[in-house]
Short mmCIF file of C-alpha atoms in Angstrom, two decimals:
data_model
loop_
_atom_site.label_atom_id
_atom_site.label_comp_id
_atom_site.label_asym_id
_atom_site.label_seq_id
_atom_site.Cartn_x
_atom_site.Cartn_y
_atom_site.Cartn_z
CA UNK A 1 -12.62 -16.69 -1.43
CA UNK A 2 -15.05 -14.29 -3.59
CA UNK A 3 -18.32 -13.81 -3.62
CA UNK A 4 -20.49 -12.20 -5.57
CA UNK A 5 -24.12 -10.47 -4.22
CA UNK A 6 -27.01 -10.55 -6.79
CA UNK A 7 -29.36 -7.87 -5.68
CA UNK A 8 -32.27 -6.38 -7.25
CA UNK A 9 -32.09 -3.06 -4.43
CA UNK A 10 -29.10 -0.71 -3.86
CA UNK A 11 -29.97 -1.15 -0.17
CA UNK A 12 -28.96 -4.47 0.34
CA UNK A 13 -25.24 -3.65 -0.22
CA UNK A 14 -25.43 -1.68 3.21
CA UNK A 15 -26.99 -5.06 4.82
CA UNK A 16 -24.74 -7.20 3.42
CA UNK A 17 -21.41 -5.05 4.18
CA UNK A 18 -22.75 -4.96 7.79
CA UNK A 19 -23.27 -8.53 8.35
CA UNK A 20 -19.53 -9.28 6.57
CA UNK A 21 -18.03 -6.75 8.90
CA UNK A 22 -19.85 -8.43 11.95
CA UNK A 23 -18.31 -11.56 10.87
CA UNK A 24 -14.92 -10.70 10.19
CA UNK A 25 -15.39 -11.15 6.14
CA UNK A 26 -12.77 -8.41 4.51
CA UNK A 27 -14.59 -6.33 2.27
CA UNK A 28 -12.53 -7.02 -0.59
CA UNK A 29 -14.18 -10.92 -0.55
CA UNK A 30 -17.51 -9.42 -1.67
CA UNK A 31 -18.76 -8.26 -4.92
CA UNK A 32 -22.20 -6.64 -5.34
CA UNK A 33 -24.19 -6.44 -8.75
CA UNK A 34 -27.04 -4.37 -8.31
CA UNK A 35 -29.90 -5.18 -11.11
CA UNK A 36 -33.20 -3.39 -10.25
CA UNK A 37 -34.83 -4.65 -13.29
CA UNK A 38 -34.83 -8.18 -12.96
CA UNK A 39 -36.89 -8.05 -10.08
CA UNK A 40 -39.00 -5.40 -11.92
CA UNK A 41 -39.83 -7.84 -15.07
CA UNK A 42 -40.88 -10.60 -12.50
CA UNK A 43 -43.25 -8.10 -11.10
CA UNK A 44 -44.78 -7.38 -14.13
CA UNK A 45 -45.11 -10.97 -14.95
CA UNK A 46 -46.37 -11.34 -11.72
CA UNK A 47 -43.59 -13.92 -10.77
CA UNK A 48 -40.66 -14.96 -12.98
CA UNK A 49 -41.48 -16.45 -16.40
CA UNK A 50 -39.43 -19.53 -17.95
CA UNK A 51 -37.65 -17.06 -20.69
CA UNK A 52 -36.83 -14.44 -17.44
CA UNK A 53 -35.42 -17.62 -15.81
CA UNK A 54 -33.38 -18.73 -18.81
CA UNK A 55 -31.90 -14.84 -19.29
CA UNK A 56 -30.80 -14.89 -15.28
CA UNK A 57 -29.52 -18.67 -15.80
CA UNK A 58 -27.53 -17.32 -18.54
CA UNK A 59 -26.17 -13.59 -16.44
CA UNK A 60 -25.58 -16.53 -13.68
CA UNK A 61 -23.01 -18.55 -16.39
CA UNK A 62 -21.09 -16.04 -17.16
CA UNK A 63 -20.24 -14.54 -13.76
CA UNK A 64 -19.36 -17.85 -12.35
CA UNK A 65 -15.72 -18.00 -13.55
CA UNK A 66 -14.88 -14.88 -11.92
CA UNK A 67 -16.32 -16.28 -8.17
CA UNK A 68 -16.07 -18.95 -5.85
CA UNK A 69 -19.65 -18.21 -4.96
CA UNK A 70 -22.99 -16.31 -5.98
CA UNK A 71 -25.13 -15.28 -3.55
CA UNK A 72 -29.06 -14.95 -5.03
CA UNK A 73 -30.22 -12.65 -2.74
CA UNK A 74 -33.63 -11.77 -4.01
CA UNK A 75 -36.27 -13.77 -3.24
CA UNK A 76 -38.14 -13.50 -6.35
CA UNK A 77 -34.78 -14.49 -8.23
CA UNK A 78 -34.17 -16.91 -6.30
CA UNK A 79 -35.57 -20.09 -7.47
CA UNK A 80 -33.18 -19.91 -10.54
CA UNK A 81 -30.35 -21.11 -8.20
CA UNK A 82 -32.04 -24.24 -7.41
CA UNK A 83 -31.94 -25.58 -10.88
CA UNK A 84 -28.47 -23.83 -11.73
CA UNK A 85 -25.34 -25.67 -12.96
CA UNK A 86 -22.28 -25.27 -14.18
CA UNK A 87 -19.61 -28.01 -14.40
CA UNK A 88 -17.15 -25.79 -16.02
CA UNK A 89 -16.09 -24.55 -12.76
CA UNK A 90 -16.37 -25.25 -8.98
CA UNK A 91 -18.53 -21.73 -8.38
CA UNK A 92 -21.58 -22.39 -6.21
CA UNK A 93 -24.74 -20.71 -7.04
CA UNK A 94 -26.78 -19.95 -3.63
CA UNK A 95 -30.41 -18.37 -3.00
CA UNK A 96 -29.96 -17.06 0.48
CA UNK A 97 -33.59 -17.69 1.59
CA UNK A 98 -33.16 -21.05 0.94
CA UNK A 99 -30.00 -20.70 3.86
CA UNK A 100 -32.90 -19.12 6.20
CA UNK A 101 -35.30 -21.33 5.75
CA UNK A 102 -32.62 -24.54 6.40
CA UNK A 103 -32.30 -22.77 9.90
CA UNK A 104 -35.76 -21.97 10.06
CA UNK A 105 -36.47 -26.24 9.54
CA UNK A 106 -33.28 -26.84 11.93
CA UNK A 107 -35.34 -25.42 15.07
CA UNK A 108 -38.55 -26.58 14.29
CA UNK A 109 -41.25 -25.34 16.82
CA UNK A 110 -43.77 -22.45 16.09
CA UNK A 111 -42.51 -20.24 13.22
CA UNK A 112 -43.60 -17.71 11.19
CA UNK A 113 -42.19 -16.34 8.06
CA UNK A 114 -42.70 -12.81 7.22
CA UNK A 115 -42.71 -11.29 3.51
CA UNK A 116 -42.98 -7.64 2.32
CA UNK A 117 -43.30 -8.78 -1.46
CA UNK A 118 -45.97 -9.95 -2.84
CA UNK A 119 -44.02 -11.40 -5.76
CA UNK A 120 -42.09 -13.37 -3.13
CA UNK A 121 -45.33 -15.06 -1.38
CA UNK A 122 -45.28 -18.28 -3.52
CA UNK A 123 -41.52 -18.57 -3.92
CA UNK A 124 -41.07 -18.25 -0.36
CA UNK A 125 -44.10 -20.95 0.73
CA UNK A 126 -43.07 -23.00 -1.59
CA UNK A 127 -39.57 -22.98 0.06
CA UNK A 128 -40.49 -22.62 3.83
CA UNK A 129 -43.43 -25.31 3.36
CA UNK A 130 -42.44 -28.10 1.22
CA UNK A 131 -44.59 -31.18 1.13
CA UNK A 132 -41.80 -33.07 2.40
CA UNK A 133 -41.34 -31.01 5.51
CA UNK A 134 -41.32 -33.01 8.65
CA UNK A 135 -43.26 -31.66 11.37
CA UNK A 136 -45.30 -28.34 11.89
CA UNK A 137 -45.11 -26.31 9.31
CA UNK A 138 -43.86 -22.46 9.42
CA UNK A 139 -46.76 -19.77 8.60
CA UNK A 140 -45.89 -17.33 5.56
CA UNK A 141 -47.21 -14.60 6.25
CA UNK A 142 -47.37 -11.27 3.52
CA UNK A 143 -46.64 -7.49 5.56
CA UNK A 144 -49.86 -5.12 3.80
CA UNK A 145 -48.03 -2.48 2.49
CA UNK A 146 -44.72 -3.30 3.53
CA UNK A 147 -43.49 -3.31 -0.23
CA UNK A 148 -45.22 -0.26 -1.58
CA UNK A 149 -44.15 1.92 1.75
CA UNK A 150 -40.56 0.63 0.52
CA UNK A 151 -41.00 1.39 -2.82
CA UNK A 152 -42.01 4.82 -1.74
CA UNK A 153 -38.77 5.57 -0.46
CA UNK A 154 -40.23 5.58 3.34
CA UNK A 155 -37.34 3.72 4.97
CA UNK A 156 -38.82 4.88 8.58
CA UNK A 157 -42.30 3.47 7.66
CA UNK A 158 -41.17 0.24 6.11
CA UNK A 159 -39.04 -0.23 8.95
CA UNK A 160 -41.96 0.26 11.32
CA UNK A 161 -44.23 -1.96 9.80
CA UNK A 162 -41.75 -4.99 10.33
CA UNK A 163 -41.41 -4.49 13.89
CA UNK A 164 -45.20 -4.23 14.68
CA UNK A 165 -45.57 -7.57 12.67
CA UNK A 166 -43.14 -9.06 14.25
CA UNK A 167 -43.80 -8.01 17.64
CA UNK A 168 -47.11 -9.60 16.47
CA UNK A 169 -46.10 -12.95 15.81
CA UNK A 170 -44.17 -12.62 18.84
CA UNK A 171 -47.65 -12.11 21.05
CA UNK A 172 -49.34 -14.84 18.53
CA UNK A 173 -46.80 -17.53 20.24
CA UNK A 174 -44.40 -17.53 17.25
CA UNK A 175 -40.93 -19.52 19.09
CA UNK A 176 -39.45 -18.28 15.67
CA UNK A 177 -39.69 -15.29 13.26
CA UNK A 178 -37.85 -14.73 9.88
CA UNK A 179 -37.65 -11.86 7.45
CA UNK A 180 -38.10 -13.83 4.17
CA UNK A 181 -36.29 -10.55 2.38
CA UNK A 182 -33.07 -9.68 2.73
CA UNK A 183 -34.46 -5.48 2.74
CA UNK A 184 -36.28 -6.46 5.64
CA UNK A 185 -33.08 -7.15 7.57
CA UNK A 186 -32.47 -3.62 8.81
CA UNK A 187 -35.86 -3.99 11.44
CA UNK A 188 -33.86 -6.64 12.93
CA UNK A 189 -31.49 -4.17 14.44
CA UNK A 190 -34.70 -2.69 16.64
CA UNK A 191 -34.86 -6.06 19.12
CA UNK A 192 -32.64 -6.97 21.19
CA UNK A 193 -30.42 -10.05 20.64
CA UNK A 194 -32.82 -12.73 22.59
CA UNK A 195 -35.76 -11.17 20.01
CA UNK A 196 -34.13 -10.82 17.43
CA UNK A 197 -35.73 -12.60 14.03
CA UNK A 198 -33.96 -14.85 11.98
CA UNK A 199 -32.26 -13.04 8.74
CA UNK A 200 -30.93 -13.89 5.84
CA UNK A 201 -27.71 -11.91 5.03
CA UNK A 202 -26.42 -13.11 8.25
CA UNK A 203 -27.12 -16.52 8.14
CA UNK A 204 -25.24 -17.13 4.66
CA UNK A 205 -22.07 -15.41 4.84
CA UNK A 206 -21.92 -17.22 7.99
CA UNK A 207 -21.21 -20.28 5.53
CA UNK A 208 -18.12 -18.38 4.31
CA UNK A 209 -16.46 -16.20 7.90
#
């Protein structure tokens, strides 16, 4: 098995590593391609246009003889994977937030979704929310500041304002909180296991230990 990590921030290697190594996953199973920009076009776009979509579709073709699987694991990215195919091989293209939300769905109850992004906000209700959803809907919910403190380098800050919004949604009467982003990952180490909110890097290489 090989994989193969899309990422749009350096950090997310770290997160990813961890969560392999917590599941047993050798590290020589996972590739990561680190492409800042991708994310940073979207943003200027204010979401992902149809010819940004096309040039990822086409980055997403030519990687997939190489893997088994292709892990999406930006949320503003990851839409593409939802359209993607390929029949020339058996690689599967996955957005991860789409794994975390199929959990999120599988216990039902009160949930709330928590983004750092803004350019995230409608990918991720659209995914968490869908019209078709049985049942109570989760909240999506956008961090202030969250994204800029991250993009400010402030790992201790961005790190801090996760916690205090979860611990919010916690007081609120959330029964369930995910981090829509897989940055967002590393506040998840501050609770303790019953607390702990739902995450994304953990939740799809669980598909592959």
């Amino acid at each position: 098995m090989t994989i193969a990590c899309l990422h749009t921030a350096a950090s997310n290697i770290a997160i990813f590593d961890q969560a392999a190594a917590s599941l047993g996953i050798a590290p020589t199973t996972i590739s990561h391609l680190v492409m800042p920009h991708l994310l940073a076009e979207a943003e200027l776009s204010g979401g992902m246009t149809s010819q940004q979509q096309a040039q990822i579709t086409a980055l997403l073709d030519s990687l997939t003889p190489w893997f088994d699987a292709i892990l999406i694991t930006c949320s503003t990215l990851g839409p593409v994977a939802d359209g993607f195919h390929n029949a020339a091989n058996d690689c599967q293209v996955y957005r991860t937030d789409r794994m975390l939300a199929d959990e999120v769905h599988r216990r039902g109850g009160k949930s709330l979704v928590l983004c750092a992004a803004e350019s995230t906000l409608a990918a991720t209700t659209a995914l968490f929310c869908p019209s078709t959803l049985a049942g109570l809907p989760p909240e999506v919910r956008l961090i202030p500041n969250a994204w800029a403190t991250f993009k400010a380098g402030d790992q201790q800050g961005y790190r801090r304002l996760i916690k205090d919004a979860v611990n919010q949604a916690r007081q609120q009467g959330a029964d369930h909180v995910a981090l829509a982003q897989v940055s967002m990952a590393v506040a998840a180490q501050d609770f303790t296991e019953e607390q702990r909110p739902l995450t994304s890097p953990l939740l799809a290489l669980q598909r592959f230990a």
